PDB file of C-alpha atoms in Angstrom:
ATOM      1  CA  UNK N   1       9.162  44.406  19.716  1.00 68.00           C
ATOM      2  CA  UNK N   2       8.394  44.499  15.999  1.00 73.00           C
ATOM      3  CA  UNK N   3      11.946  45.876  15.097  1.00 77.00           C
ATOM      4  CA  UNK N   4      13.239  43.093  17.940  1.00 72.00           C
ATOM      5  CA  UNK N   5      11.582  40.262  15.899  1.00 78.00           C
ATOM      6  CA  UNK N   6      12.645  41.471  12.634  1.00 81.00           C
ATOM      7  CA  UNK N   7      16.413  41.674  14.082  1.00 82.00           C
ATOM      8  CA  UNK N   8      15.931  38.068  15.365  1.00 80.00           C
ATOM      9  CA  UNK N   9      14.656  36.515  12.240  1.00 85.00           C
ATOM     10  CA  UNK N  10      17.893  38.061  10.507  1.00 88.00           C
ATOM     11  CA  UNK N  11      20.121  36.323  12.936  1.00 87.00           C
ATOM     12  CA  UNK N  12      18.402  33.306  12.293  1.00 89.00           C
ATOM     13  CA  UNK N  13      19.211  33.142   9.086  1.00 90.00           C
ATOM     14  CA  UNK N  14      22.726  33.750   9.682  1.00 91.00           C
ATOM     15  CA  UNK N  15      22.748  31.124  12.415  1.00 90.00           C
ATOM     16  CA  UNK N  16      20.908  28.746   9.895  1.00 91.00           C
ATOM     17  CA  UNK N  17      23.396  29.149   6.957  1.00 91.00           C
ATOM     18  CA  UNK N  18      26.248  28.979   9.248  1.00 91.00           C
ATOM     19  CA  UNK N  19      25.356  25.693  10.832  1.00 90.00           C
ATOM     20  CA  UNK N  20      24.115  24.040   7.685  1.00 90.00           C
ATOM     21  CA  UNK N  21      27.589  24.784   6.477  1.00 90.00           C
ATOM     22  CA  UNK N  22      29.618  23.564   9.237  1.00 91.00           C
ATOM     23  CA  UNK N  23      27.619  20.334   9.261  1.00 88.00           C
ATOM     24  CA  UNK N  24      27.596  19.945   5.543  1.00 84.00           C
ATOM     25  CA  UNK N  25      31.665  20.439   5.886  1.00 85.00           C
ATOM     26  CA  UNK N  26      31.975  18.233   8.455  1.00 82.00           C
ATOM     27  CA  UNK N  27      29.890  15.062   6.414  1.00 78.00           C
ATOM     28  CA  UNK N  28      31.175  15.835   3.477  1.00 71.00           C
ATOM     29  CA  UNK N  29      34.734  17.965   3.091  1.00 64.00           C
ATOM     30  CA  UNK N  30      37.134  14.825   4.824  1.00 57.00           C
ATOM     31  CA  UNK N  31      34.596  12.118   4.027  1.00 58.00           C
ATOM     32  CA  UNK N  32      36.270   9.122   2.615  1.00 61.00           C
ATOM     33  CA  UNK N  33      34.136   6.713   0.201  1.00 64.00           C
ATOM     34  CA  UNK N  34      30.337   7.171   1.050  1.00 63.00           C
ATOM     35  CA  UNK N  35      29.192   4.764  -1.496  1.00 66.00           C
ATOM     36  CA  UNK N  36      31.541   1.765  -0.223  1.00 61.00           C
ATOM     37  CA  UNK N  37      30.339   2.834   3.707  1.00 58.00           C
ATOM     38  CA  UNK N  38      26.948   2.544   2.522  1.00 56.00           C
ATOM     39  CA  UNK N  39      27.100  -0.626   0.741  1.00 59.00           C
ATOM     40  CA  UNK N  40      29.422  -1.823   3.715  1.00 57.00           C
ATOM     41  CA  UNK N  41      31.548  -5.159   2.813  1.00 62.00           C
ATOM     42  CA  UNK N  42      29.531  -6.006  -0.153  1.00 66.00           C
ATOM     43  CA  UNK N  43      31.293  -4.969  -3.726  1.00 74.00           C
ATOM     44  CA  UNK N  44      29.735  -1.822  -5.519  1.00 72.00           C
ATOM     45  CA  UNK N  45      29.551  -2.269  -9.399  1.00 75.00           C
ATOM     46  CA  UNK N  46      30.798   0.436 -11.652  1.00 78.00           C
ATOM     47  CA  UNK N  47      27.410   1.116 -13.104  1.00 80.00           C
ATOM     48  CA  UNK N  48      25.954   1.801  -9.605  1.00 73.00           C
ATOM     49  CA  UNK N  49      28.997   3.746  -8.603  1.00 75.00           C
ATOM     50  CA  UNK N  50      28.527   6.114 -11.788  1.00 79.00           C
ATOM     51  CA  UNK N  51      25.332   6.809 -11.023  1.00 75.00           C
ATOM     52  CA  UNK N  52      25.466   7.362  -7.438  1.00 70.00           C
ATOM     53  CA  UNK N  53      28.229   9.789  -7.908  1.00 72.00           C
ATOM     54  CA  UNK N  54      26.754  11.910 -10.841  1.00 72.00           C
ATOM     55  CA  UNK N  55      23.133  11.925  -8.711  1.00 70.00           C
ATOM     56  CA  UNK N  56      24.885  12.989  -5.655  1.00 67.00           C
ATOM     57  CA  UNK N  57      27.481  15.431  -7.579  1.00 68.00           C
ATOM     58  CA  UNK N  58      30.395  13.637  -5.779  1.00 68.00           C
ATOM     59  CA  UNK N  59      32.570  13.931  -9.283  1.00 67.00           C
ATOM     60  CA  UNK N  60      33.279  17.538  -8.034  1.00 65.00           C
ATOM     61  CA  UNK N  61      36.318  17.222  -6.142  1.00 65.00           C
ATOM     62  CA  UNK N  62      38.164  20.205  -4.064  1.00 64.00           C
ATOM     63  CA  UNK N  63      36.966  23.302  -2.462  1.00 74.00           C
ATOM     64  CA  UNK N  64      35.095  24.188  -5.589  1.00 72.00           C
ATOM     65  CA  UNK N  65      33.620  21.258  -5.351  1.00 72.00           C
ATOM     66  CA  UNK N  66      32.321  21.396  -1.959  1.00 76.00           C
ATOM     67  CA  UNK N  67      30.851  24.853  -2.376  1.00 83.00           C
ATOM     68  CA  UNK N  68      29.012  23.600  -5.433  1.00 80.00           C
ATOM     69  CA  UNK N  69      27.440  20.822  -3.835  1.00 80.00           C
ATOM     70  CA  UNK N  70      26.783  22.837  -0.774  1.00 85.00           C
ATOM     71  CA  UNK N  71      24.988  25.618  -2.758  1.00 87.00           C
ATOM     72  CA  UNK N  72      23.277  23.194  -4.815  1.00 85.00           C
ATOM     73  CA  UNK N  73      21.941  21.485  -1.424  1.00 86.00           C
ATOM     74  CA  UNK N  74      20.887  25.162   0.009  1.00 89.00           C
ATOM     75  CA  UNK N  75      19.149  25.805  -3.658  1.00 89.00           C
ATOM     76  CA  UNK N  76      17.000  22.561  -3.594  1.00 88.00           C
ATOM     77  CA  UNK N  77      16.390  23.283   0.349  1.00 88.00           C
ATOM     78  CA  UNK N  78      14.572  26.262  -0.009  1.00 87.00           C
ATOM     79  CA  UNK N  79      12.558  25.088  -2.673  1.00 88.00           C
ATOM     80  CA  UNK N  80      11.474  22.722  -0.033  1.00 86.00           C
ATOM     81  CA  UNK N  81      13.379  19.698  -1.276  1.00 87.00           C
ATOM     82  CA  UNK N  82      15.634  17.751   1.049  1.00 88.00           C
ATOM     83  CA  UNK N  83      16.643  15.601  -1.377  1.00 84.00           C
ATOM     84  CA  UNK N  84      17.517  11.805  -1.201  1.00 83.00           C
ATOM     85  CA  UNK N  85      19.559   9.615   0.847  1.00 85.00           C
ATOM     86  CA  UNK N  86      22.092   7.358  -0.526  1.00 75.00           C
ATOM     87  CA  UNK N  87      19.743   4.501   0.233  1.00 79.00           C
ATOM     88  CA  UNK N  88      17.564   6.275  -2.739  1.00 80.00           C
ATOM     89  CA  UNK N  89      14.839   7.087  -0.299  1.00 88.00           C
ATOM     90  CA  UNK N  90      13.224  10.644  -0.271  1.00 91.00           C
ATOM     91  CA  UNK N  91      14.498  12.115   3.201  1.00 91.00           C
ATOM     92  CA  UNK N  92      11.140  14.272   3.261  1.00 91.00           C
ATOM     93  CA  UNK N  93       9.256  10.704   3.268  1.00 92.00           C
ATOM     94  CA  UNK N  94      11.823   9.413   5.889  1.00 92.00           C
ATOM     95  CA  UNK N  95      11.297  12.763   7.822  1.00 91.00           C
ATOM     96  CA  UNK N  96       7.493  12.301   7.809  1.00 91.00           C
ATOM     97  CA  UNK N  97       7.585   9.088   9.154  1.00 91.00           C
ATOM     98  CA  UNK N  98      10.065   9.505  11.796  1.00 91.00           C
ATOM     99  CA  UNK N  99       9.031  13.207  13.095  1.00 90.00           C
ATOM    100  CA  UNK N 100       5.615  12.166  14.616  1.00 91.00           C
ATOM    101  CA  UNK N 101       7.410   9.808  16.887  1.00 91.00           C
ATOM    102  CA  UNK N 102      10.389  12.056  17.878  1.00 90.00           C
ATOM    103  CA  UNK N 103       7.462  14.675  18.697  1.00 90.00           C
ATOM    104  CA  UNK N 104       5.552  12.374  20.880  1.00 91.00           C
ATOM    105  CA  UNK N 105       8.740  11.396  22.646  1.00 91.00           C
ATOM    106  CA  UNK N 106      10.072  15.048  22.965  1.00 90.00           C
ATOM    107  CA  UNK N 107       6.335  16.304  24.526  1.00 91.00           C
ATOM    108  CA  UNK N 108       6.378  13.228  26.846  1.00 93.00           C
ATOM    109  CA  UNK N 109       9.582  14.528  28.310  1.00 91.00           C
ATOM    110  CA  UNK N 110       8.480  17.813  28.405  1.00 91.00           C
ATOM    111  CA  UNK N 111       5.487  17.416  30.245  1.00 93.00           C
ATOM    112  CA  UNK N 112       7.591  15.064  32.782  1.00 92.00           C
ATOM    113  CA  UNK N 113       9.996  18.118  33.100  1.00 91.00           C
ATOM    114  CA  UNK N 114       7.306  20.542  33.436  1.00 91.00           C
ATOM    115  CA  UNK N 115       4.790  18.568  35.610  1.00 92.00           C
ATOM    116  CA  UNK N 116       7.154  16.867  38.041  1.00 93.00           C
ATOM    117  CA  UNK N 117      10.296  19.052  37.695  1.00 92.00           C
ATOM    118  CA  UNK N 118       8.561  22.584  37.714  1.00 92.00           C
ATOM    119  CA  UNK N 119       5.839  21.504  40.234  1.00 92.00           C
ATOM    120  CA  UNK N 120       8.629  19.903  43.049  1.00 93.00           C
ATOM    121  CA  UNK N 121      10.981  22.671  42.255  1.00 93.00           C
ATOM    122  CA  UNK N 122       8.183  25.478  43.563  1.00 92.00           C
ATOM    123  CA  UNK N 123       7.525  23.214  46.511  1.00 92.00           C
ATOM    124  CA  UNK N 124      11.400  22.937  47.474  1.00 93.00           C
ATOM    125  CA  UNK N 125      11.710  26.394  46.797  1.00 91.00           C
ATOM    126  CA  UNK N 126       8.949  27.290  49.013  1.00 89.00           C
ATOM    127  CA  UNK N 127      10.127  25.074  51.670  1.00 89.00           C
ATOM    128  CA  UNK N 128      13.737  25.529  51.145  1.00 88.00           C
ATOM    129  CA  UNK N 129      16.012  23.872  53.956  1.00 86.00           C
ATOM    130  CA  UNK N 130      13.359  21.161  54.732  1.00 89.00           C
ATOM    131  CA  UNK N 131      12.982  17.875  53.971  1.00 93.00           C
ATOM    132  CA  UNK N 132      11.478  17.617  50.805  1.00 93.00           C
ATOM    133  CA  UNK N 133      14.097  20.430  49.551  1.00 92.00           C
ATOM    134  CA  UNK N 134      17.252  18.035  50.571  1.00 93.00           C
ATOM    135  CA  UNK N 135      15.584  14.986  49.345  1.00 93.00           C
ATOM    136  CA  UNK N 136      15.086  16.591  45.698  1.00 93.00           C
ATOM    137  CA  UNK N 137      18.472  18.452  45.816  1.00 91.00           C
ATOM    138  CA  UNK N 138      20.143  14.811  46.142  1.00 93.00           C
ATOM    139  CA  UNK N 139      17.867  13.152  43.742  1.00 92.00           C
ATOM    140  CA  UNK N 140      18.486  15.499  41.175  1.00 92.00           C
ATOM    141  CA  UNK N 141      22.293  15.547  41.917  1.00 91.00           C
ATOM    142  CA  UNK N 142      22.096  11.715  41.167  1.00 90.00           C
ATOM    143  CA  UNK N 143      20.170  11.727  38.201  1.00 89.00           C
ATOM    144  CA  UNK N 144      22.101  14.397  36.486  1.00 88.00           C
ATOM    145  CA  UNK N 145      25.282  12.313  37.588  1.00 88.00           C
ATOM    146  CA  UNK N 146      24.061   9.213  35.487  1.00 88.00           C
ATOM    147  CA  UNK N 147      24.124  10.109  31.645  1.00 86.00           C
ATOM    148  CA  UNK N 148      21.822   8.827  29.419  1.00 85.00           C
ATOM    149  CA  UNK N 149      23.550   5.919  27.772  1.00 86.00           C
ATOM    150  CA  UNK N 150      23.702   4.267  31.249  1.00 90.00           C
ATOM    151  CA  UNK N 151      20.070   5.232  32.514  1.00 91.00           C
ATOM    152  CA  UNK N 152      18.388   4.052  29.347  1.00 91.00           C
ATOM    153  CA  UNK N 153      19.336   0.698  29.560  1.00 92.00           C
ATOM    154  CA  UNK N 154      18.844   0.130  33.516  1.00 92.00           C
ATOM    155  CA  UNK N 155      15.550   1.636  32.978  1.00 92.00           C
ATOM    156  CA  UNK N 156      14.763  -1.005  30.358  1.00 92.00           C
ATOM    157  CA  UNK N 157      16.132  -3.631  32.109  1.00 92.00           C
ATOM    158  CA  UNK N 158      14.646  -3.164  35.484  1.00 93.00           C
ATOM    159  CA  UNK N 159      11.225  -1.435  34.196  1.00 92.00           C
ATOM    160  CA  UNK N 160      10.712  -3.179  30.964  1.00 90.00           C
ATOM    161  CA  UNK N 161      12.060  -6.767  31.603  1.00 91.00           C
ATOM    162  CA  UNK N 162      12.182  -7.777  35.345  1.00 91.00           C
ATOM    163  CA  UNK N 163       9.119  -5.551  36.412  1.00 87.00           C
ATOM    164  CA  UNK N 164       7.248  -5.758  33.299  1.00 87.00           C
ATOM    165  CA  UNK N 165       5.040  -2.522  33.382  1.00 90.00           C
ATOM    166  CA  UNK N 166       6.196  -1.086  30.418  1.00 92.00           C
ATOM    167  CA  UNK N 167       7.443  -2.491  26.754  1.00 91.00           C
ATOM    168  CA  UNK N 168      10.914  -2.967  26.561  1.00 90.00           C
ATOM    169  CA  UNK N 169      11.043  -1.793  22.860  1.00 88.00           C
ATOM    170  CA  UNK N 170       8.705   0.347  21.151  1.00 85.00           C
ATOM    171  CA  UNK N 171       8.882  -1.486  17.901  1.00 79.00           C
ATOM    172  CA  UNK N 172       8.114   0.230  14.360  1.00 79.00           C
ATOM    173  CA  UNK N 173       4.902   1.539  15.236  1.00 83.00           C
ATOM    174  CA  UNK N 174       4.904   2.404  19.007  1.00 87.00           C
ATOM    175  CA  UNK N 175       2.061   3.311  20.542  1.00 88.00           C
ATOM    176  CA  UNK N 176       2.067   5.938  23.282  1.00 89.00           C
ATOM    177  CA  UNK N 177       2.325   3.976  26.219  1.00 91.00           C
ATOM    178  CA  UNK N 178       5.449   2.105  24.570  1.00 91.00           C
ATOM    179  CA  UNK N 179       6.865   5.638  24.277  1.00 92.00           C
ATOM    180  CA  UNK N 180       6.028   6.253  27.927  1.00 93.00           C
ATOM    181  CA  UNK N 181       9.390   4.959  29.545  1.00 93.00           C
ATOM    182  CA  UNK N 182      11.600   6.261  27.008  1.00 93.00           C
ATOM    183  CA  UNK N 183       9.946   9.703  27.074  1.00 92.00           C
ATOM    184  CA  UNK N 184      10.445   9.597  31.072  1.00 92.00           C
ATOM    185  CA  UNK N 185      14.350   8.622  30.702  1.00 92.00           C
ATOM    186  CA  UNK N 186      14.680  11.159  28.044  1.00 90.00           C
ATOM    187  CA  UNK N 187      12.893  14.070  30.180  1.00 90.00           C
ATOM    188  CA  UNK N 188      14.775  12.751  33.328  1.00 90.00           C
ATOM    189  CA  UNK N 189      17.555  15.284  32.596  1.00 87.00           C
ATOM    190  CA  UNK N 190      15.638  17.971  31.935  1.00 89.00           C
ATOM    191  CA  UNK N 191      13.511  17.399  35.098  1.00 91.00           C
ATOM    192  CA  UNK N 192      16.408  17.458  37.279  1.00 92.00           C
ATOM    193  CA  UNK N 193      17.508  20.615  35.618  1.00 91.00           C
ATOM    194  CA  UNK N 194      13.855  22.392  35.798  1.00 92.00           C
ATOM    195  CA  UNK N 195      13.826  21.447  39.082  1.00 94.00           C
ATOM    196  CA  UNK N 196      16.547  22.981  40.546  1.00 93.00           C
ATOM    197  CA  UNK N 197      16.083  25.953  38.471  1.00 93.00           C
ATOM    198  CA  UNK N 198      12.807  26.448  39.564  1.00 93.00           C
ATOM    199  CA  UNK N 199      13.824  25.996  43.363  1.00 93.00           C
ATOM    200  CA  UNK N 200      16.542  28.372  42.883  1.00 92.00           C
ATOM    201  CA  UNK N 201      14.300  30.889  41.156  1.00 92.00           C
ATOM    202  CA  UNK N 202      11.403  30.858  43.754  1.00 92.00           C
ATOM    203  CA  UNK N 203      13.813  31.011  46.660  1.00 90.00           C
ATOM    204  CA  UNK N 204      15.648  33.856  45.375  1.00 91.00           C
ATOM    205  CA  UNK N 205      12.223  35.648  44.294  1.00 89.00           C
ATOM    206  CA  UNK N 206      10.885  35.006  48.118  1.00 89.00           C
ATOM    207  CA  UNK N 207      13.606  37.341  49.401  1.00 88.00           C
ATOM    208  CA  UNK N 208      13.334  40.071  47.004  1.00 87.00           C
ATOM    209  CA  UNK N 209      12.062  43.825  48.233  1.00 88.00           C
ATOM    210  CA  UNK N 210       8.801  43.379  46.273  1.00 87.00           C
ATOM    211  CA  UNK N 211       7.964  40.508  48.501  1.00 88.00           C
ATOM    212  CA  UNK N 212       8.779  42.382  51.598  1.00 89.00           C
ATOM    213  CA  UNK N 213       6.587  45.092  50.722  1.00 89.00           C
ATOM    214  CA  UNK N 214       3.575  42.918  49.587  1.00 87.00           C
ATOM    215  CA  UNK N 215       3.945  41.587  53.175  1.00 87.00           C
ATOM    216  CA  UNK N 216       4.064  44.752  54.539  1.00 88.00           C
ATOM    217  CA  UNK N 217       1.096  45.940  52.629  1.00 87.00           C
ATOM    218  CA  UNK N 218      -0.970  43.022  54.253  1.00 87.00           C
ATOM    219  CA  UNK N 219      -1.208  40.820  51.153  1.00 87.00           C
ATOM    220  CA  UNK N 220      -1.618  36.759  51.902  1.00 85.00           C
ATOM    221  CA  UNK N 221       1.099  34.305  51.542  1.00 83.00           C
ATOM    222  CA  UNK N 222      -0.873  32.622  48.801  1.00 86.00           C
ATOM    223  CA  UNK N 223      -1.577  35.553  46.797  1.00 87.00           C
ATOM    224  CA  UNK N 224       2.253  36.771  46.731  1.00 87.00           C
ATOM    225  CA  UNK N 225       3.289  33.409  45.599  1.00 86.00           C
ATOM    226  CA  UNK N 226       0.450  32.776  43.315  1.00 84.00           C
ATOM    227  CA  UNK N 227       0.724  36.201  41.710  1.00 81.00           C
ATOM    228  CA  UNK N 228       4.085  37.743  41.799  1.00 82.00           C
ATOM    229  CA  UNK N 229       6.640  35.234  42.713  1.00 87.00           C
ATOM    230  CA  UNK N 230       5.691  32.398  40.333  1.00 86.00           C
ATOM    231  CA  UNK N 231       5.392  34.822  37.595  1.00 79.00           C
ATOM    232  CA  UNK N 232       8.698  36.197  37.867  1.00 82.00           C
ATOM    233  CA  UNK N 233      10.362  32.912  38.796  1.00 85.00           C
ATOM    234  CA  UNK N 234       9.086  31.164  35.834  1.00 82.00           C
ATOM    235  CA  UNK N 235      11.103  33.000  33.213  1.00 81.00           C
ATOM    236  CA  UNK N 236      14.261  31.343  33.146  1.00 84.00           C
ATOM    237  CA  UNK N 237      12.462  27.945  33.416  1.00 86.00           C
ATOM    238  CA  UNK N 238      10.504  28.991  30.331  1.00 81.00           C
ATOM    239  CA  UNK N 239      13.553  29.789  28.546  1.00 80.00           C
ATOM    240  CA  UNK N 240      15.189  26.671  29.591  1.00 85.00           C
ATOM    241  CA  UNK N 241      12.121  24.354  28.910  1.00 83.00           C
ATOM    242  CA  UNK N 242      11.993  26.595  25.031  1.00 78.00           C
ATOM    243  CA  UNK N 243      15.641  25.476  24.252  1.00 78.00           C
ATOM    244  CA  UNK N 244      15.006  22.328  25.928  1.00 83.00           C
ATOM    245  CA  UNK N 245      12.320  21.560  23.412  1.00 79.00           C
ATOM    246  CA  UNK N 246      14.687  21.413  20.421  1.00 75.00           C
ATOM    247  CA  UNK N 247      17.392  19.427  22.746  1.00 76.00           C
ATOM    248  CA  UNK N 248      14.765  16.875  23.368  1.00 81.00           C
ATOM    249  CA  UNK N 249      14.075  16.375  19.722  1.00 74.00           C
ATOM    250  CA  UNK N 250      17.560  16.243  18.636  1.00 67.00           C
ATOM    251  CA  UNK N 251      19.331  14.863  21.337  1.00 61.00           C
ATOM    252  CA  UNK N 252      17.128  11.211  21.470  1.00 78.00           C
ATOM    253  CA  UNK N 253      19.563   9.389  19.853  1.00 83.00           C
ATOM    254  CA  UNK N 254      20.884   6.957  22.520  1.00 85.00           C
ATOM    255  CA  UNK N 255      17.242   6.685  23.690  1.00 89.00           C
ATOM    256  CA  UNK N 256      15.709   6.014  20.502  1.00 88.00           C
ATOM    257  CA  UNK N 257      18.438   3.380  19.912  1.00 86.00           C
ATOM    258  CA  UNK N 258      18.159   1.787  22.950  1.00 89.00           C
ATOM    259  CA  UNK N 259      14.299   1.270  22.793  1.00 91.00           C
ATOM    260  CA  UNK N 260      14.339   0.798  19.256  1.00 88.00           C
ATOM    261  CA  UNK N 261      12.214   3.871  18.361  1.00 90.00           C
ATOM    262  CA  UNK N 262      12.015   4.501  14.627  1.00 89.00           C
ATOM    263  CA  UNK N 263      12.274   8.557  15.169  1.00 89.00           C
ATOM    264  CA  UNK N 264      14.569  11.208  13.966  1.00 90.00           C
ATOM    265  CA  UNK N 265      17.584  10.645  16.079  1.00 87.00           C
ATOM    266  CA  UNK N 266      17.229   6.649  15.127  1.00 89.00           C
ATOM    267  CA  UNK N 267      17.797   7.731  11.769  1.00 90.00           C
ATOM    268  CA  UNK N 268      20.260  10.507  12.331  1.00 89.00           C
ATOM    269  CA  UNK N 269      22.543   8.009  14.367  1.00 86.00           C
ATOM    270  CA  UNK N 270      22.114   5.541  11.229  1.00 86.00           C
ATOM    271  CA  UNK N 271      22.880   8.042   8.422  1.00 87.00           C
ATOM    272  CA  UNK N 272      26.348   8.853  10.926  1.00 84.00           C
ATOM    273  CA  UNK N 273      26.981   5.410  10.811  1.00 83.00           C
ATOM    274  CA  UNK N 274      26.782   4.641   7.403  1.00 79.00           C
ATOM    275  CA  UNK N 275      28.319   8.035   6.156  1.00 76.00           C
ATOM    276  CA  UNK N 276      25.073   9.220   4.539  1.00 81.00           C
ATOM    277  CA  UNK N 277      25.793  12.723   4.190  1.00 80.00           C
ATOM    278  CA  UNK N 278      22.564  13.862   2.677  1.00 84.00           C
ATOM    279  CA  UNK N 279      20.488  12.294   5.444  1.00 89.00           C
ATOM    280  CA  UNK N 280      22.528  13.693   7.943  1.00 89.00           C
ATOM    281  CA  UNK N 281      22.494  17.435   6.755  1.00 89.00           C
ATOM    282  CA  UNK N 282      18.943  16.955   5.829  1.00 90.00           C
ATOM    283  CA  UNK N 283      17.789  16.143   9.403  1.00 90.00           C
ATOM    284  CA  UNK N 284      19.826  18.295  10.929  1.00 89.00           C
ATOM    285  CA  UNK N 285      18.879  21.205   8.654  1.00 90.00           C
ATOM    286  CA  UNK N 286      15.217  20.580   9.969  1.00 89.00           C
ATOM    287  CA  UNK N 287      16.314  20.393  13.688  1.00 88.00           C
ATOM    288  CA  UNK N 288      18.085  23.862  13.497  1.00 88.00           C
ATOM    289  CA  UNK N 289      15.170  25.564  12.330  1.00 88.00           C
ATOM    290  CA  UNK N 290      12.904  23.954  15.134  1.00 86.00           C
ATOM    291  CA  UNK N 291      15.500  25.104  17.660  1.00 84.00           C
ATOM    292  CA  UNK N 292      15.842  28.633  16.244  1.00 86.00           C
ATOM    293  CA  UNK N 293      11.932  29.144  15.944  1.00 86.00           C
ATOM    294  CA  UNK N 294      11.602  27.879  19.882  1.00 83.00           C
ATOM    295  CA  UNK N 295      14.119  30.409  20.640  1.00 81.00           C
ATOM    296  CA  UNK N 296      12.389  33.030  19.200  1.00 83.00           C
ATOM    297  CA  UNK N 297       8.987  32.011  21.032  1.00 83.00           C
ATOM    298  CA  UNK N 298      10.458  31.820  24.136  1.00 80.00           C
ATOM    299  CA  UNK N 299      12.275  35.419  23.810  1.00 77.00           C
ATOM    300  CA  UNK N 300       8.988  36.832  22.805  1.00 78.00           C
ATOM    301  CA  UNK N 301       7.154  35.079  25.742  1.00 76.00           C
ATOM    302  CA  UNK N 302       9.980  36.951  27.821  1.00 71.00           C
ATOM    303  CA  UNK N 303       7.500  40.078  27.162  1.00 64.00           C
ATOM    304  CA  UNK N 304       4.341  38.768  28.349  1.00 68.00           C
ATOM    305  CA  UNK N 305       5.749  37.014  31.639  1.00 65.00           C
ATOM    306  CA  UNK N 306       7.522  40.351  32.962  1.00 63.00           C
ATOM    307  CA  UNK N 307       6.311  43.673  31.586  1.00 61.00           C
ATOM    308  CA  UNK N 308       9.550  45.117  32.875  1.00 62.00           C
ATOM    309  CA  UNK N 309      11.169  43.658  30.014  1.00 58.00           C
ATOM    310  CA  UNK N 310      11.027  45.620  26.761  1.00 54.00           C
ATOM    311  CA  UNK N 311      12.729  44.884  23.491  1.00 50.00           C
ATOM    312  CA  UNK N 312      13.474  48.206  20.969  1.00 49.00           C
TER     313      UNK N 312
END
């Protein structure tokens, strides 16, 4: 197990540098004029342009200049300095303000997927072919077929405006209640996938040889399901949910934009729109670390959930 963790950590380092290099290249290699993009239609004085060019090393051009800026960024990143955005604000300060909001939103979405999705999936798997099973399959198919860019405005209009059950927008300092509706919208796709995955896994394990053996020994159905079937069925579900936590935090761009939530996704979209390369690369770097760590934790949980799995 120790050697496996060390090997995965080394793979995480390679994945981190590879991902940041690709994102950095996408933001800076073919970039036009980031200073003018930031200013929009307003004129930029020569003094302002010279200051920003020197500050962000934009005077280094070509392939050599690209790698010079990249390694300079990595050096600062390893020292814990995410740098400044083109607006002059510290990216770490922006992240400190946006991160708690996105974390709350992601946790709400994940809880919705676990409580509703996994529970319904277990029931549907135990009663395969019944009314509940068929109804959940139809509903999840509908949810999976509707993209978030359509689902979010519909939920905002019907549940926030027509039936004012939730605030239509979250605002600059959103409460937990204000994040409830966007959290449900964000977690709806995860809910549908978790439900289908749990249902398939439970139904598959119910037909396994060890279940027939347990029944032959006189073990009750309740004990078979709670002790054996659920334990083995949750392995792929835990994998999905662990990876999905990173996806929820990084994939909330549309949800945060529709509900006006000042989270990481909202700032990431704004950085892409204004061609704010330092902001985009800084936020993506942090999200990559979260994604890689969540994957490592999930892999370690494999051995806890199923003793048959061993890593050398």
